């Protein structure tokens, strides 16, 4: 668990909205290579890893891309209007620090604010809806015009990445942006480390597939494997009407794209039951996964989805070390019986 949380902290501090994942993908690939695995990048930028074993292959997927934003307009006052990458909510990034990456390789910091954000000045502060059209990034530079900003090398199309603000509490809670889905990537690294450290030869072939476009819907749409099963490790939903919490592993029976494979999901539920893991089976109302993308693209596979319970998803998220442990244990018992 220590290794997993350490890797999570490293991963979450490498900015990687969908389409801007090269650094984090190369870092992740290197971690697998350092453990002795064969690992490579696909053309699209996903990380493929062979975790060993022979026959009846299965793919374990998790996505390394996150929500983020892009400069859509440099305004006359020197503020930046943003467009979202993935399902980023403007309310969730108000007053959050961010970094702008220019195409020349420079970085500038700033903060996302409501336009006219002083409550002593703006009578409509509380009433204003929070939209990308009435919010702006205030650069931490002396700029007051579009020209000033352009002189810094900042341009439309530059990526804007938000601070993860990771906190791990003594009680075991992990609060951070982008637990979805960097925690699952950290869990897969931990799983690979468990196999390597204990010299385990899996009884079936296992691939890890770290995808880079999940948040925009086509993470697993290319599926370069001979496998017939995919197990997505992604965040488990926590909220009204659902039974999961941050200390459980969530098993998704159905999301908004449809049901997961009945037989494979039943096997996961039975495995969790048999090993007395704290788990929940839930239906996610507004959710799609890498498996949905693979199936939509025509892959002839069985799919299932598990993950640690994550509250306040796509915002300032929260999970617990027990949820991570239960997810890891389910992976271990399901794949290395
Ligand atoms: Zn996710």
Coordinates of C-alpha atoms and ligand atoms in Angstrom, one line a residue:
X1 CA 0.0 0.0 0.0
X2 CA 2.9 2.3 0.7
X3 CA 4.3 1.7 -2.8
X4 CA 0.9 2.4 -4.3
X5 CA 0.3 5.6 -2.5
X6 CA 3.9 6.8 -3.3
X7 CA 3.3 6.0 -7.0
X8 CA 0.0 7.8 -6.8
X9 CA 1.6 10.9 -5.5
X10 CA 4.2 10.8 -8.3
X11 CA 1.7 10.2 -11.0
X12 CA -0.7 12.8 -9.8
X13 CA 2.1 15.4 -9.9
X14 CA 2.8 14.9 -13.6
X15 CA 0.1 16.9 -15.3
X16 CA -1.7 14.8 -18.0
X17 CA -5.1 15.9 -19.3
X18 CA -6.3 13.8 -22.3
X19 CA -4.0 14.6 -25.3
X20 CA -1.1 15.8 -23.1
X21 CA -0.1 12.5 -21.6
X22 CA 3.3 11.8 -23.1
X23 CA 5.4 12.6 -19.9
X24 CA 3.2 10.5 -17.6
X25 CA 2.9 7.6 -20.0
X26 CA 6.7 7.5 -20.4
X27 CA 7.1 7.7 -16.6
X28 CA 4.6 4.8 -16.1
X29 CA 6.2 2.7 -18.8
X30 CA 9.6 3.1 -17.2
X31 CA 8.2 1.9 -13.8
X32 CA 7.1 -1.4 -15.4
X33 CA 10.4 -1.7 -17.3
X34 CA 12.4 -1.2 -14.0
X35 CA 10.5 -4.1 -12.5
X36 CA 11.6 -6.3 -15.4
X37 CA 8.5 -6.3 -17.6
X38 CA 8.3 -5.8 -21.3
X39 CA 6.5 -2.5 -21.9
X40 CA 6.0 -0.2 -24.9
X41 CA 3.9 2.7 -26.1
X42 CA 1.2 2.4 -28.8
X43 CA 1.0 4.9 -31.6
X44 CA -1.8 6.7 -29.7
X45 CA 0.4 6.9 -26.6
X46 CA -1.1 4.1 -24.4
X47 CA 1.3 1.9 -22.3
X48 CA 1.2 -1.8 -23.0
X49 CA 2.7 -4.2 -20.5
X50 CA 3.1 -8.0 -20.6
X51 CA 2.7 -9.2 -17.0
X52 CA 3.5 -12.8 -17.9
X53 CA 1.5 -16.1 -17.9
X54 CA 0.3 -18.2 -20.8
X55 CA -3.1 -18.8 -22.3
X56 CA -6.6 -17.4 -21.8
X57 CA -5.3 -13.8 -21.9
X58 CA -7.0 -10.9 -20.0
X59 CA -6.4 -7.2 -20.2
X60 CA -6.3 -5.0 -17.1
X61 CA -6.9 -1.5 -18.1
X62 CA -6.7 1.8 -16.2
X63 CA -6.5 5.3 -17.6
X64 CA -3.7 7.8 -16.9
X65 CA -5.3 10.8 -18.6
X66 CA -7.3 13.3 -16.5
X67 CA -9.6 16.2 -16.8
X68 CA -8.0 19.5 -17.7
X69 CA -8.5 22.5 -20.0
X70 CA -7.1 24.4 -22.9
X71 CA -6.8 28.1 -23.7
X72 CA -9.7 29.0 -26.0
X73 CA -9.2 32.8 -26.1
X74 CA -6.7 35.3 -24.8
X75 CA -9.0 38.2 -23.8
X76 CA -8.3 41.9 -24.2
X77 CA -7.7 42.2 -20.4
X78 CA -5.0 39.5 -20.5
X79 CA -7.3 36.9 -18.9
X80 CA -7.5 33.4 -20.5
X81 CA -10.9 31.9 -21.4
X82 CA -10.7 28.1 -21.2
X83 CA -12.4 25.2 -22.9
X84 CA -12.7 22.0 -20.9
X85 CA -10.9 18.7 -21.7
X86 CA -13.2 15.9 -20.5
X87 CA -16.0 16.5 -18.0
X88 CA -14.3 19.3 -16.0
X89 CA -16.9 21.4 -14.1
X90 CA -16.2 25.1 -13.9
X91 CA -17.6 25.2 -10.3
X92 CA -14.9 22.7 -9.3
X93 CA -11.9 24.7 -10.4
X94 CA -13.0 28.1 -9.1
X95 CA -10.1 29.6 -7.1
X96 CA -7.8 26.7 -8.1
X97 CA -4.2 27.2 -9.1
X98 CA -3.1 26.0 -12.5
X99 CA -0.2 25.8 -14.9
X100 CA -0.3 26.9 -18.5
X101 CA 2.1 24.9 -20.8
X102 CA 3.2 26.8 -24.0
X103 CA 4.2 24.9 -27.1
X104 CA 7.7 26.2 -26.7
X105 CA 8.0 24.2 -23.5
X106 CA 7.6 27.1 -21.0
X107 CA 5.2 27.0 -18.0
X108 CA 3.3 29.9 -16.3
X109 CA 1.2 29.6 -13.2
X110 CA -2.2 31.3 -12.7
X111 CA -5.5 30.9 -10.9
X112 CA -9.0 30.3 -12.2
X113 CA -11.4 32.9 -11.0
X114 CA -14.9 34.3 -11.7
X115 CA -14.5 37.4 -13.8
X116 CA -14.7 40.4 -11.5
X117 CA -14.1 38.2 -8.5
X118 CA -13.9 40.7 -5.6
X119 CA -16.9 40.4 -3.4
X120 CA -16.4 43.9 -2.2
X121 CA -16.8 45.1 -5.8
X122 CA -19.1 42.7 -7.6
X123 CA -22.7 42.8 -6.2
X124 CA -23.6 39.7 -8.4
X125 CA -20.7 37.5 -7.1
X126 CA -23.0 35.1 -5.2
X127 CA -25.7 35.0 -7.9
X128 CA -23.5 34.4 -10.9
X129 CA -23.6 31.0 -12.4
X130 CA -20.1 29.5 -12.9
X131 CA -19.4 29.0 -16.6
X132 CA -16.3 28.9 -18.7
X133 CA -17.6 32.0 -20.4
X134 CA -17.7 34.1 -17.2
X135 CA -14.5 32.7 -15.6
X136 CA -10.9 33.3 -16.5
X137 CA -7.4 32.3 -15.7
X138 CA -5.6 35.2 -14.1
X139 CA -1.9 34.7 -14.9
X140 CA 0.7 35.3 -12.1
X141 CA 2.5 37.7 -14.5
X142 CA 2.2 41.4 -15.0
X143 CA -0.1 41.4 -18.0
X144 CA -3.0 43.7 -18.9
X145 CA -3.6 43.0 -22.6
X146 CA -3.7 40.2 -25.1
X147 CA -0.4 41.4 -26.5
X148 CA 1.3 41.2 -23.1
X149 CA 0.1 37.5 -22.8
X150 CA 1.2 36.7 -26.4
X151 CA 4.7 38.1 -25.6
X152 CA 5.0 35.4 -23.0
X153 CA 4.5 32.8 -25.7
X154 CA 1.1 31.8 -24.5
X155 CA -1.3 30.9 -27.3
X156 CA -4.8 29.5 -28.0
X157 CA -4.5 25.7 -27.8
X158 CA -2.1 25.6 -24.9
X159 CA -2.9 23.1 -22.2
X160 CA -4.0 24.3 -18.7
X161 CA -3.6 21.8 -15.8
X162 CA -5.0 22.2 -12.4
X163 CA -3.2 21.6 -9.1
X164 CA -4.1 18.1 -7.6
X165 CA -3.9 19.3 -4.0
X166 CA -3.2 15.8 -2.7
X167 CA -3.6 15.2 1.1
X168 CA -3.2 11.9 2.8
X169 CA -4.7 12.0 6.3
X170 CA -3.5 9.9 9.3
X171 CA -7.0 8.3 9.3
X172 CA -6.3 6.8 5.8
X173 CA -8.3 9.2 3.6
X174 CA -6.7 10.4 0.4
X175 CA -8.1 13.7 -0.9
X176 CA -6.9 14.8 -4.3
X177 CA -8.0 15.7 -7.8
X178 CA -7.5 12.9 -10.4
X179 CA -7.8 9.9 -8.1
X180 CA -9.8 9.0 -11.1
X181 CA -7.9 7.2 -12.5
X182 CA -4.3 7.7 -11.4
X183 CA -5.0 5.7 -8.2
X184 CA -6.0 2.7 -10.4
X185 CA -2.8 3.1 -12.4
X186 CA -0.9 3.1 -9.1
X187 CA -2.8 -0.1 -8.1
X188 CA -1.8 -1.8 -11.3
X189 CA 1.8 -0.8 -10.7
X190 CA 1.5 -2.3 -7.2
X191 CA 0.0 -5.4 -8.7
X192 CA 2.9 -5.8 -11.1
X193 CA 5.3 -5.2 -8.2
X194 CA 3.6 -8.0 -6.2
X195 CA 4.0 -10.4 -9.1
X196 CA 7.6 -9.5 -9.6
X197 CA 8.6 -9.4 -5.9
X198 CA 7.1 -12.8 -5.3
X199 CA 8.3 -14.4 -8.6
X200 CA 4.7 -15.4 -9.4
X201 CA 4.0 -16.9 -12.9
X202 CA 0.3 -16.1 -13.5
X203 CA -1.9 -19.0 -14.5
X204 CA -3.2 -17.1 -17.5
X205 CA -1.6 -14.3 -19.6
X206 CA -2.2 -10.9 -18.1
X207 CA -1.6 -7.6 -20.0
X208 CA -1.8 -4.2 -18.4
X209 CA -3.1 -1.5 -20.7
X210 CA -2.7 2.1 -19.5
X211 CA -4.9 4.2 -21.7
X212 CA -4.7 8.0 -22.4
X213 CA -8.0 9.2 -23.9
X214 CA -10.6 7.7 -21.5
X215 CA -11.9 11.1 -20.3
X216 CA -12.8 12.0 -23.8
X217 CA -14.4 8.7 -24.6
X218 CA -12.0 6.6 -26.8
X219 CA -9.4 5.2 -24.3
X220 CA -9.7 1.5 -25.3
X221 CA -11.2 2.0 -28.8
X222 CA -8.0 0.4 -30.2
X223 CA -7.4 -2.9 -28.6
X224 CA -4.1 -4.4 -29.7
X225 CA -4.5 -7.8 -27.9
X226 CA -5.5 -11.4 -28.5
X227 CA -7.4 -11.2 -25.2
X228 CA -11.1 -12.0 -24.8
X229 CA -11.6 -10.4 -21.4
X230 CA -11.0 -6.9 -20.2
X231 CA -11.1 -5.9 -16.5
X232 CA -11.3 -2.1 -16.2
X233 CA -9.9 -0.7 -13.0
X234 CA -11.4 2.7 -12.6
X235 CA -13.0 4.8 -9.9
X236 CA -16.1 3.3 -8.1
X237 CA -19.0 5.6 -7.7
X238 CA -20.1 6.8 -4.3
X239 CA -23.3 8.9 -3.7
X240 CA -27.0 8.9 -3.1
X241 CA -28.8 5.6 -4.0
X242 CA -25.5 3.6 -4.2
X243 CA -24.1 1.2 -1.6
X244 CA -20.4 1.8 -2.0
X245 CA -18.2 4.1 0.1
X246 CA -14.5 5.0 0.0
X247 CA -13.5 2.0 2.0
X248 CA -14.9 -0.6 -0.3
X249 CA -14.1 -2.0 -3.7
X250 CA -17.0 -1.2 -6.1
X251 CA -18.1 -3.8 -8.7
X252 CA -20.1 -2.1 -11.4
X253 CA -23.0 -4.2 -12.7
X254 CA -24.2 -1.5 -15.2
X255 CA -23.3 2.0 -16.2
X256 CA -25.0 4.5 -18.5
X257 CA -23.6 2.6 -21.5
X258 CA -25.2 -0.7 -20.5
X259 CA -24.5 -3.8 -18.5
X260 CA -21.1 -5.3 -17.9
X261 CA -20.6 -9.0 -18.8
X262 CA -22.9 -11.0 -16.6
X263 CA -20.7 -14.1 -16.2
X264 CA -17.5 -12.2 -15.6
X265 CA -19.1 -9.8 -13.1
X266 CA -20.6 -12.8 -11.2
X267 CA -17.2 -14.3 -11.0
X268 CA -15.8 -11.1 -9.5
X269 CA -18.7 -10.8 -7.0
X270 CA -18.2 -14.5 -5.9
X271 CA -14.5 -13.9 -5.5
X272 CA -15.0 -10.8 -3.3
X273 CA -17.6 -12.8 -1.2
X274 CA -15.3 -15.8 -0.9
X275 CA -12.4 -13.7 0.4
X276 CA -14.5 -11.6 2.8
X277 CA -13.6 -8.3 1.0
X278 CA -15.6 -5.2 1.7
X279 CA -17.3 -4.7 -1.6
X280 CA -20.4 -3.2 -3.2
X281 CA -22.2 -4.0 -6.4
X282 CA -23.7 -0.8 -7.8
X283 CA -25.3 0.7 -11.0
X284 CA -23.6 3.9 -12.0
X285 CA -26.1 6.4 -13.4
X286 CA -23.7 8.7 -15.4
X287 CA -20.6 6.8 -16.3
X288 CA -18.8 5.1 -19.2
X289 CA -15.4 3.3 -19.1
X290 CA -12.6 2.1 -21.3
X291 CA -14.6 -1.2 -21.7
X292 CA -17.6 0.8 -23.2
X293 CA -15.2 2.4 -25.7
X294 CA -13.7 -1.0 -26.6
X295 CA -17.2 -2.6 -27.1
X296 CA -18.5 0.4 -29.1
X297 CA -15.4 0.1 -31.3
X298 CA -16.4 -3.5 -32.0
X299 CA -14.1 -5.5 -29.8
X300 CA -15.4 -9.1 -29.3
X301 CA -14.7 -9.2 -25.5
X302 CA -16.2 -9.8 -22.1
X303 CA -15.8 -6.8 -19.8
X304 CA -16.1 -5.9 -16.2
X305 CA -15.3 -2.9 -14.0
X306 CA -14.0 -2.6 -10.5
X307 CA -12.4 0.2 -8.5
X308 CA -12.0 1.8 -5.1
X309 CA -14.9 4.0 -4.0
X310 CA -14.4 7.6 -4.9
X311 CA -16.5 10.4 -3.5
X312 CA -17.0 13.8 -5.2
X313 CA -15.8 12.4 -8.5
X314 CA -14.4 14.8 -11.2
X315 CA -14.1 17.4 -8.4
X316 CA -11.9 17.3 -5.3
X317 CA -12.1 13.6 -4.9
X318 CA -11.7 11.3 -1.9
X319 CA -11.0 7.7 -1.3
X320 CA -9.6 5.6 1.5
X321 CA -6.6 3.3 1.9
X322 CA -9.0 0.4 2.8
X323 CA -10.8 0.9 -0.6
X324 CA -7.5 0.7 -2.3
X325 CA -6.5 -2.5 -0.3
X326 CA -9.9 -4.1 -1.2
X327 CA -9.4 -3.4 -4.9
X328 CA -5.8 -4.7 -4.8
X329 CA -7.0 -7.9 -2.9
X330 CA -9.8 -8.5 -5.4
X331 CA -7.3 -8.2 -8.3
X332 CA -5.0 -10.6 -6.6
X333 CA -7.5 -13.3 -5.7
X334 CA -9.3 -13.0 -9.1
X335 CA -6.2 -13.1 -11.3
X336 CA -3.7 -15.1 -9.1
X337 CA -5.8 -17.8 -7.5
Ligands
LIG1 ZN1 -12.1 7.3 -14.8

